[in-house]
Short mmCIF file of C-alpha atoms in Angstrom, two decimals:
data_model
loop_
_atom_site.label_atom_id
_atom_site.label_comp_id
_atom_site.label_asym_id
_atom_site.label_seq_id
_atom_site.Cartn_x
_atom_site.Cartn_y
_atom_site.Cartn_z
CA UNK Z 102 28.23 6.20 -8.17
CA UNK Z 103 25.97 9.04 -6.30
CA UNK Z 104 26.02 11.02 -9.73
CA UNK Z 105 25.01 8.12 -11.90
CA UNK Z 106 22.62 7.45 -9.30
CA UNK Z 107 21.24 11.19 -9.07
CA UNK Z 108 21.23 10.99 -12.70
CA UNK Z 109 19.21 7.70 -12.90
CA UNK Z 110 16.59 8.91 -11.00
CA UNK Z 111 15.91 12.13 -12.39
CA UNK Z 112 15.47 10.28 -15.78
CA UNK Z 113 13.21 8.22 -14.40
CA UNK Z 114 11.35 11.43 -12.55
CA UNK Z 115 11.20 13.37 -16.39
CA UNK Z 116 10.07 10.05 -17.72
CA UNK Z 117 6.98 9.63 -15.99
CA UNK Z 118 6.12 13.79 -16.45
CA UNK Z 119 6.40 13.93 -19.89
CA UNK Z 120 2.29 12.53 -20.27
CA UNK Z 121 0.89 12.75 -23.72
CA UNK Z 122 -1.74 15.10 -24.31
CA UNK Z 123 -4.58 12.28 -23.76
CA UNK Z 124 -3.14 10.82 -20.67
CA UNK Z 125 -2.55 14.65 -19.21
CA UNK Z 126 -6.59 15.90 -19.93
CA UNK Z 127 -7.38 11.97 -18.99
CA UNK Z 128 -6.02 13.11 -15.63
CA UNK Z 129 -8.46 15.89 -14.15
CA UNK Z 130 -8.37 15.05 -10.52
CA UNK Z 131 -7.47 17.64 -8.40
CA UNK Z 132 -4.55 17.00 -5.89
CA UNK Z 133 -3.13 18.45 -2.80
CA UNK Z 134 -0.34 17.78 -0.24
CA UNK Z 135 -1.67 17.57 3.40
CA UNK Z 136 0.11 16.97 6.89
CA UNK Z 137 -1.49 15.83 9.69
CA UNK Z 138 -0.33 15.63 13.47
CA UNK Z 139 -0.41 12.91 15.52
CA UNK Z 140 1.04 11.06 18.72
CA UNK Z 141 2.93 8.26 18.20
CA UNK Z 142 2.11 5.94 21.00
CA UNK Z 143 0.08 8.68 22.16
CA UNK Z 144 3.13 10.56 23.45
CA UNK Z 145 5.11 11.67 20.62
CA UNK Z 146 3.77 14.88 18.56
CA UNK Z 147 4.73 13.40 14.71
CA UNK Z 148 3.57 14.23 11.47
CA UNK Z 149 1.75 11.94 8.56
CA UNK Z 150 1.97 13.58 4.90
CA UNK Z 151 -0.49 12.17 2.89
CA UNK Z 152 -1.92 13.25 -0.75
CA UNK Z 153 -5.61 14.18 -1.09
CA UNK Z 154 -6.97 13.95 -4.71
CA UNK Z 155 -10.97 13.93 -5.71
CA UNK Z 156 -12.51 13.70 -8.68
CA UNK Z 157 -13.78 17.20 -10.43
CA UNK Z 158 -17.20 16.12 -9.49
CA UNK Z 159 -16.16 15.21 -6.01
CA UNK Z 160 -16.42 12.13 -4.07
CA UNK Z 161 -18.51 10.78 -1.37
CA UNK Z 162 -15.87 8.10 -0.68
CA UNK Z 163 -12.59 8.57 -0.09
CA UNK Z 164 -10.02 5.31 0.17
CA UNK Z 165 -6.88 5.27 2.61
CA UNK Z 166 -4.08 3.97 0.78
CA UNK Z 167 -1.37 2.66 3.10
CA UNK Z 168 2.13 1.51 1.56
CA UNK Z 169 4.30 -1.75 2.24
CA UNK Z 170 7.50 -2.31 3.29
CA UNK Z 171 10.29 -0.37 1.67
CA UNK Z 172 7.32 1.73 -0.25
CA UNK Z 173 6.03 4.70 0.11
CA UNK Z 174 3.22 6.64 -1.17
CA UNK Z 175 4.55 6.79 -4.64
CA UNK Z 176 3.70 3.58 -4.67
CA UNK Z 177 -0.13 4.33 -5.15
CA UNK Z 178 0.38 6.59 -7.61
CA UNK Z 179 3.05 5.57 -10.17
CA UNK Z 180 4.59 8.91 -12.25
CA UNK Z 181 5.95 6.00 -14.86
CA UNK Z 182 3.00 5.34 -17.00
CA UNK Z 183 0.13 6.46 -15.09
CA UNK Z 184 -2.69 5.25 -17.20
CA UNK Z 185 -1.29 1.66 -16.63
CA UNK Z 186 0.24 1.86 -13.21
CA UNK Z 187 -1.65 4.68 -11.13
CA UNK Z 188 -3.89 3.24 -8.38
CA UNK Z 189 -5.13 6.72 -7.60
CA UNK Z 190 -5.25 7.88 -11.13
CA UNK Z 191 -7.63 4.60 -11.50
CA UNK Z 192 -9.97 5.37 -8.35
CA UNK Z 193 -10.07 8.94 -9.72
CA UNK Z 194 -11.30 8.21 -12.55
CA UNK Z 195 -13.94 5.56 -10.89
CA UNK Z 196 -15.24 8.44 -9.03
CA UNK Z 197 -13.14 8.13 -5.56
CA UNK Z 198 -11.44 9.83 -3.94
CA UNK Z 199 -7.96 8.72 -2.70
CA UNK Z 200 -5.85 9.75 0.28
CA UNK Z 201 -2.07 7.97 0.28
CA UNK Z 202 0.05 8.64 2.90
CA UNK Z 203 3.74 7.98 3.76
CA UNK Z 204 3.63 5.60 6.94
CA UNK Z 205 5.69 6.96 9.89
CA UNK Z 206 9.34 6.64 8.64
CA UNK Z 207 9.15 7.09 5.06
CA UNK Z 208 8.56 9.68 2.33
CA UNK Z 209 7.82 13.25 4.14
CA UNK Z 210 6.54 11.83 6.73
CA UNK Z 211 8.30 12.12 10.17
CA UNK Z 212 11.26 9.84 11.14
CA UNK Z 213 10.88 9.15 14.18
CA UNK Z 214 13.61 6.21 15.91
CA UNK Z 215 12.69 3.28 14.46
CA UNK Z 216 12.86 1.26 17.46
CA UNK Z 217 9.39 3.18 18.19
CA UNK Z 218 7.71 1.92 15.38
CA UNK Z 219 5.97 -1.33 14.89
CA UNK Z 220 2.55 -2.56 12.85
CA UNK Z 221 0.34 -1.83 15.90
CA UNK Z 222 1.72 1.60 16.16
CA UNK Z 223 1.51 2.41 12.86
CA UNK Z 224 -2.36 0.72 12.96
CA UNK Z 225 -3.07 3.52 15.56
CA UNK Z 226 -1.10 6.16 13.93
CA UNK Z 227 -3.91 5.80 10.62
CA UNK Z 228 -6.78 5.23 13.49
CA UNK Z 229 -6.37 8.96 14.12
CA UNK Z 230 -5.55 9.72 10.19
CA UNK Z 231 -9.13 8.30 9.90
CA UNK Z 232 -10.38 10.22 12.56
CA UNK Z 233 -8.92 13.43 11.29
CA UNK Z 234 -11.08 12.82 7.83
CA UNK Z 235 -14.05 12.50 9.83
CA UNK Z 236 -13.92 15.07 11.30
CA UNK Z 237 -13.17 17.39 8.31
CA UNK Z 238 -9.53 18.46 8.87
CA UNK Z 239 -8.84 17.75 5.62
CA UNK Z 240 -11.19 20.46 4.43
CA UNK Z 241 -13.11 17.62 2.33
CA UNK Z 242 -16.20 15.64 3.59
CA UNK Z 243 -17.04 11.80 2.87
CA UNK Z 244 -19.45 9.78 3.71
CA UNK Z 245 -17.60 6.91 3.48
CA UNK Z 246 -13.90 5.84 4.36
CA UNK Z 247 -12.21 2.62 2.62
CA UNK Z 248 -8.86 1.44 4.41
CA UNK Z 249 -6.59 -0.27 1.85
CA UNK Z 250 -3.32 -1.50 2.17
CA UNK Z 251 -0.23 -3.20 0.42
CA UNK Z 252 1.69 -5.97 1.99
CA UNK Z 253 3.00 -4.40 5.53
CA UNK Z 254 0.38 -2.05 4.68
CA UNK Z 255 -2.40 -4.43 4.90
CA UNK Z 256 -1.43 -5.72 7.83
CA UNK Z 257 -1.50 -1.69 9.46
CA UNK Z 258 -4.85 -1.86 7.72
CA UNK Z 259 -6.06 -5.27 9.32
CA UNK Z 260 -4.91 -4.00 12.65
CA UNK Z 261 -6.88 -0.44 12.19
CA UNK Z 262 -9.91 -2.14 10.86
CA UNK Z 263 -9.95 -4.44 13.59
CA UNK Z 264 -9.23 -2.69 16.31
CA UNK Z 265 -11.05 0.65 15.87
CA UNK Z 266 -14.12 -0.30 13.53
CA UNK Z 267 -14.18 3.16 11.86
CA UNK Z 268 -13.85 2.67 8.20
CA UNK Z 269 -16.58 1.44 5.88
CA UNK Z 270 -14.99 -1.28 3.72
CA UNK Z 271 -11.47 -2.82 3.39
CA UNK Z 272 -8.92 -3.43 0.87
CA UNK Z 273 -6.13 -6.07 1.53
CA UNK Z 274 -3.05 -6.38 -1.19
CA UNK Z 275 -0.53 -8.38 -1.30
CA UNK Z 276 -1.27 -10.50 2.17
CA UNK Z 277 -2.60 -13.63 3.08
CA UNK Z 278 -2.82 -16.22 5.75
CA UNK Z 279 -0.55 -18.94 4.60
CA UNK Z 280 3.23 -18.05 3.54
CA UNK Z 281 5.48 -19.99 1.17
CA UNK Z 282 8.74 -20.23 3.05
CA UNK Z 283 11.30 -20.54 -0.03
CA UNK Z 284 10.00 -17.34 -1.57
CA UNK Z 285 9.29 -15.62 1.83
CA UNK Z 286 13.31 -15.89 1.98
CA UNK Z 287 13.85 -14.30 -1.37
CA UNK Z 288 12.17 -11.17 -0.06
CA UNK Z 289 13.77 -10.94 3.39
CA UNK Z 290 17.10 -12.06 1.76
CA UNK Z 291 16.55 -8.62 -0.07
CA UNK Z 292 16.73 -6.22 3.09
CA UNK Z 293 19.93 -4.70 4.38
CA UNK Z 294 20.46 -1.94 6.60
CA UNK Z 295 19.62 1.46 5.12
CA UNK Z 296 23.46 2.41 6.36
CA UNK Z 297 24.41 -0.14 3.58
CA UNK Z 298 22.45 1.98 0.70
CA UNK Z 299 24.91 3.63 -1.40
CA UNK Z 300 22.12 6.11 -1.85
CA UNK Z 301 19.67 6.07 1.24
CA UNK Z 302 22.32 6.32 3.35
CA UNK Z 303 22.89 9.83 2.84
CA UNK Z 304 19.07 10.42 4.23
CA UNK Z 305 20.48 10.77 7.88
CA UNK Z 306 17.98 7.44 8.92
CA UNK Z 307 18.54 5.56 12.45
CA UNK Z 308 20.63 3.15 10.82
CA UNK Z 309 18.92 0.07 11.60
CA UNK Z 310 15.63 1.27 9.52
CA UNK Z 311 15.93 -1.58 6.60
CA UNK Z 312 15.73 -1.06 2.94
CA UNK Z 313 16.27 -3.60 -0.04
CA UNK Z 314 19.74 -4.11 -1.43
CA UNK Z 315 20.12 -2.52 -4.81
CA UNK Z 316 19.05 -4.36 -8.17
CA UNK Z 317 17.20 -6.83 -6.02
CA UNK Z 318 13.37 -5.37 -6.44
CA UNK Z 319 13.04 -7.55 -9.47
CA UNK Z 320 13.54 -10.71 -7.79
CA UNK Z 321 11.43 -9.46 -4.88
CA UNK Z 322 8.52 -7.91 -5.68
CA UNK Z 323 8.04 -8.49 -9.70
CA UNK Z 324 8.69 -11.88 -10.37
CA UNK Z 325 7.55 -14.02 -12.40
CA UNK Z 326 5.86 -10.96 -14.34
CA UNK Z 327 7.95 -9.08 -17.26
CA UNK Z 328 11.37 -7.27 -15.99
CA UNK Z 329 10.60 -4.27 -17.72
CA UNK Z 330 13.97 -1.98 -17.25
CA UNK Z 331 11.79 1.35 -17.02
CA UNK Z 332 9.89 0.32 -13.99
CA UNK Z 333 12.23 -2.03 -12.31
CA UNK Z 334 13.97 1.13 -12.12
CA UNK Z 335 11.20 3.21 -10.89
CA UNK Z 336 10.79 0.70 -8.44
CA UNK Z 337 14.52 1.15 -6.82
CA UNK Z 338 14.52 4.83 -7.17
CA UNK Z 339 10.90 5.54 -5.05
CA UNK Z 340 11.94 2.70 -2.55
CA UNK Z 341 12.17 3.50 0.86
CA UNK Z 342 12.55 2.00 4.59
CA UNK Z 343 10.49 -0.25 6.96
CA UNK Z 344 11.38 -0.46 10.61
CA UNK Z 345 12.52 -3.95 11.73
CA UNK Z 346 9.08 -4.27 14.79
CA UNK Z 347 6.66 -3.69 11.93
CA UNK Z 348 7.85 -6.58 10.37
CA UNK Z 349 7.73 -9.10 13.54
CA UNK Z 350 4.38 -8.25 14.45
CA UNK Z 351 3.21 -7.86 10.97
CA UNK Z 352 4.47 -11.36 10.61
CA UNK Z 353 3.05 -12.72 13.43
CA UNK Z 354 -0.43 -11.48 12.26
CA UNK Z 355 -0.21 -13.42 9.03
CA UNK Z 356 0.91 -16.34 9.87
CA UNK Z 357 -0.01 -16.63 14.06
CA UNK Z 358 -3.15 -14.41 15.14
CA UNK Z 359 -6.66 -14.81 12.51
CA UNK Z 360 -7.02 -10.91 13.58
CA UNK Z 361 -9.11 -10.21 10.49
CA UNK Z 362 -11.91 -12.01 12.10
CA UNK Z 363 -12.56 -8.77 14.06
CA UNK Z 364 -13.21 -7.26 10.88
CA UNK Z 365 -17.09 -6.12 10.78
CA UNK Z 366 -17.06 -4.27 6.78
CA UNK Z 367 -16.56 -5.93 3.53
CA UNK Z 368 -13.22 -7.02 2.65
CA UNK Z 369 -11.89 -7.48 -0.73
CA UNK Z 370 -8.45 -9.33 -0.64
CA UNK Z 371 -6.04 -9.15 -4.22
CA UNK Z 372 -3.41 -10.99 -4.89
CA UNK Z 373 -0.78 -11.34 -7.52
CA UNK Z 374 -0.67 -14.94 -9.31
CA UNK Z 375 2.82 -15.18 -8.71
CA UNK Z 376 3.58 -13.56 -5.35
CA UNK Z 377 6.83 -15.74 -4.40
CA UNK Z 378 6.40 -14.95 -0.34
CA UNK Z 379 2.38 -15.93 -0.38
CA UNK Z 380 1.15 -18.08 -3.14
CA UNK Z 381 2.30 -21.88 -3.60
CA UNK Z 382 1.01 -25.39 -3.27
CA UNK Z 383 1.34 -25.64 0.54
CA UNK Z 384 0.66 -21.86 1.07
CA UNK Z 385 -1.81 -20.06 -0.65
CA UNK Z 386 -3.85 -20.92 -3.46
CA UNK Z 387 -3.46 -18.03 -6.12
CA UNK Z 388 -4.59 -20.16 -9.06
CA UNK Z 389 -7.70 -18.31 -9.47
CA UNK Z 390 -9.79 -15.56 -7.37
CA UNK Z 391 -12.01 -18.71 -5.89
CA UNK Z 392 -8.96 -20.27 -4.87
CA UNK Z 393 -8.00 -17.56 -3.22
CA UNK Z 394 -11.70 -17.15 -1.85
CA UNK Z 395 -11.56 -20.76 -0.62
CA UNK Z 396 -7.89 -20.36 1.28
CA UNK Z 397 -8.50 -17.11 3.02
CA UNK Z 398 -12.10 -17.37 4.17
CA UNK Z 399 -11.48 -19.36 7.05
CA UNK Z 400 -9.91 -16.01 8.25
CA UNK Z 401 -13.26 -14.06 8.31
CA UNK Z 402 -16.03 -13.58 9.30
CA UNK Z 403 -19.30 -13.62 7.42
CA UNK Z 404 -19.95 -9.80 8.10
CA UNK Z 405 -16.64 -8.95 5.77
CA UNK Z 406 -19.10 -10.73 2.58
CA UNK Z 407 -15.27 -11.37 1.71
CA UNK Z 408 -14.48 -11.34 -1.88
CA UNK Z 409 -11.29 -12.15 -3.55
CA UNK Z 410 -9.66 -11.43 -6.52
CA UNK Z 411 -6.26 -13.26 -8.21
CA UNK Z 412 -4.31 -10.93 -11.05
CA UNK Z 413 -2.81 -13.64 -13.02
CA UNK Z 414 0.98 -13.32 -14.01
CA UNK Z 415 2.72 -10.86 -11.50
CA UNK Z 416 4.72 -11.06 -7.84
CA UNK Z 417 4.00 -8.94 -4.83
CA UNK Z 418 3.75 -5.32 -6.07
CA UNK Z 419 1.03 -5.48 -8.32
CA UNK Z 420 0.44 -2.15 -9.12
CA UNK Z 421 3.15 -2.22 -11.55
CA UNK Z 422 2.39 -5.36 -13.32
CA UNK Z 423 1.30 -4.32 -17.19
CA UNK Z 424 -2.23 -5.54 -16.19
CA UNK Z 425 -2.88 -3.91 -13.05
CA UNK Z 426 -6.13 -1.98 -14.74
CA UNK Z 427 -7.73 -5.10 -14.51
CA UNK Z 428 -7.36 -5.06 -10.50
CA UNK Z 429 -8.19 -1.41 -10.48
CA UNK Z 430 -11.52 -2.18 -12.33
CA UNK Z 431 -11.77 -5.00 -9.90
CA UNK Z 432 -11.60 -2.94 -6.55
CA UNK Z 433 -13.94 -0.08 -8.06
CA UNK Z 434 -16.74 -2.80 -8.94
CA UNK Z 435 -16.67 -3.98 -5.42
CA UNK Z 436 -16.43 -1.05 -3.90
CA UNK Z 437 -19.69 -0.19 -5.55
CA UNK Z 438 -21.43 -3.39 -5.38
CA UNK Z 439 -20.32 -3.26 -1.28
CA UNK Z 440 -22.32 -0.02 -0.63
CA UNK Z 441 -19.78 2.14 -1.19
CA UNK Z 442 -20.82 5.28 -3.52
CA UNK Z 443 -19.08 7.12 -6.07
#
């Protein structure tokens, strides 16, 4: 099982390197592993990898890319068709810069207990990620800083933005307001402890960090768009962990506290069509991006100039639908019609 599973994933790893020739030049960004300290709840000396990559040009915005539940970093920037799937790749090419980091927990970032970790922690955690940028530690200079999140991540993102009113602009994926119960089940049916994981388990985790139960990403995070085998698969072998307290309070900011109303910078909110724990007729209205527009702006106010944007035909993860260039072209145009340069 662990060889076929070793074996899986390294398939999937040569997969996504071997880029033609146009998709390898297409990708001239250059890109750079970078660890920063912190203090998690401003006692504990920890460490936040994140990956730096700017345009040849440069950039005089960079955009904070924070991960979801049971994602990491990888999730930003897809090594399985990268001209399709590649959020960074994308903002790259638009002219931004892009710095994704592993939240506390996950990728090669420290693991810390995970009792310690919740989304306000985490919230402060990329406070002083931000702070680090502006002050140059990452040997790079912007004068601008876009927070953007997926899922969990947007609600870390919400929580920064809210809270510490030092980024520029806002991107929220993959989180709304109003949940749809039945499909909100289907996800949170999906999570076992990481103890459980024929493969994660091995990691040496605090057992009651949660991942997703194998062969269920489909269902969770995909659905209704295609099942295509080659990224389904990608999907299960990047996965990673998510502390039970970022949930809760993650939770309780969706559905409880209208927190985004501290949010002072514009906000651009994307959803998938078919996101099975958001969209629905009691829930939220991802029939079209003004639907969407006209269920979430009671959350705001009018100093986020929210705008809203619905890509038709995929669940939660939308960076891996087969359209996701047209949400990519969507965040780039508002970035720049926002105020926030190239």
């Amino acid at each position: 099982m662990k060889r076929r599973a070793g074996a899986a994933f390294s398939a999937i790893l040569l997969a996504g390197s071997l880029l033609t020739p146009a998709q390898a030049q297409a990708d001239s960004a250059s890109c750079r592993d970078v660890a920063i300290p912190v203090r998690l709840a401003g006692l504990l000396p920890q460490t936040v990898h994140g990956r730096l990559c700017e345009p040849p040009q440069g950039a005089r915005t960079v955009q904070v890319l924070v991960p979801g539940a049971t994602y990491n970093s990888a999730y930003w920037d897809s090594a399985r068709t990268p001209e399709t799937h590649s959020f960074r790749l994308a903002m790259n090419k638009a002219g931004y810069a892009t710095f994704a980091i592993d939240r506390l927990g996950t990728g090669a970032s420290s693991k810390p207990p995970s009792a310690l970790l919740t989304a306000f922690t985490e919230a402060d955690v990329v406070h002083q990620v931000i702070q680090a940028i502006r002050h140059g530690d990452l040997g790079s200079r912007f004068d601008k800083v876009i927070l953007g999140g997926h899922s969990l991540g947007s609600a870390i993102t919400v929580l920064e933005a809210g809270t510490y009113h030092d980024v520029d602009g806002v991107l929220i994926t993959g989180l709304a307001h109003r949940i749809n119960p039945p499909g909100a089940l289907i996800v949170l049916g999906s999570f076992i402890p990481v103890a459980l994981d024929p493969v994660m388990s091995l990691r040496g985790l605090d057992p009651t960090y949660l991942t997703t139960r194998p062969g269920t990403r489909y269902a969770a995070f995909h659905a209704p768009g295609p099942d295509v085998p080659g990224m389904t698969a990608y999907d299960e072998a990047t996965k990673d962990v998510v502390a039970p307290g970022e949930l809760l309070d993650a939770a309780a900011l969706a559905t409880v506290l209208p927190y985004t109303r501290r949010i002072t910078v514009p906000v651009l909110v994307v959803l998938g069509g078919g996101d099975v724990g958001l969209c629905g007729p009691l829930a939220t209205d991802c029939t079209s991006s003004a639907g969407l527009r006209q269920s979430e702006a009671p959350y705001y106010s009018a100093s986020a100039r929210l705008r809203t944007y619905v890509l038709p035909g995929f669940g939660h993860s939308i960076n891996y639908a087969p359209n996701a260039p047209d949400y990519h072209r969507a965040v780039s145009q508002w970035a720049g019609t926002m105020g926030l340069p190239r």
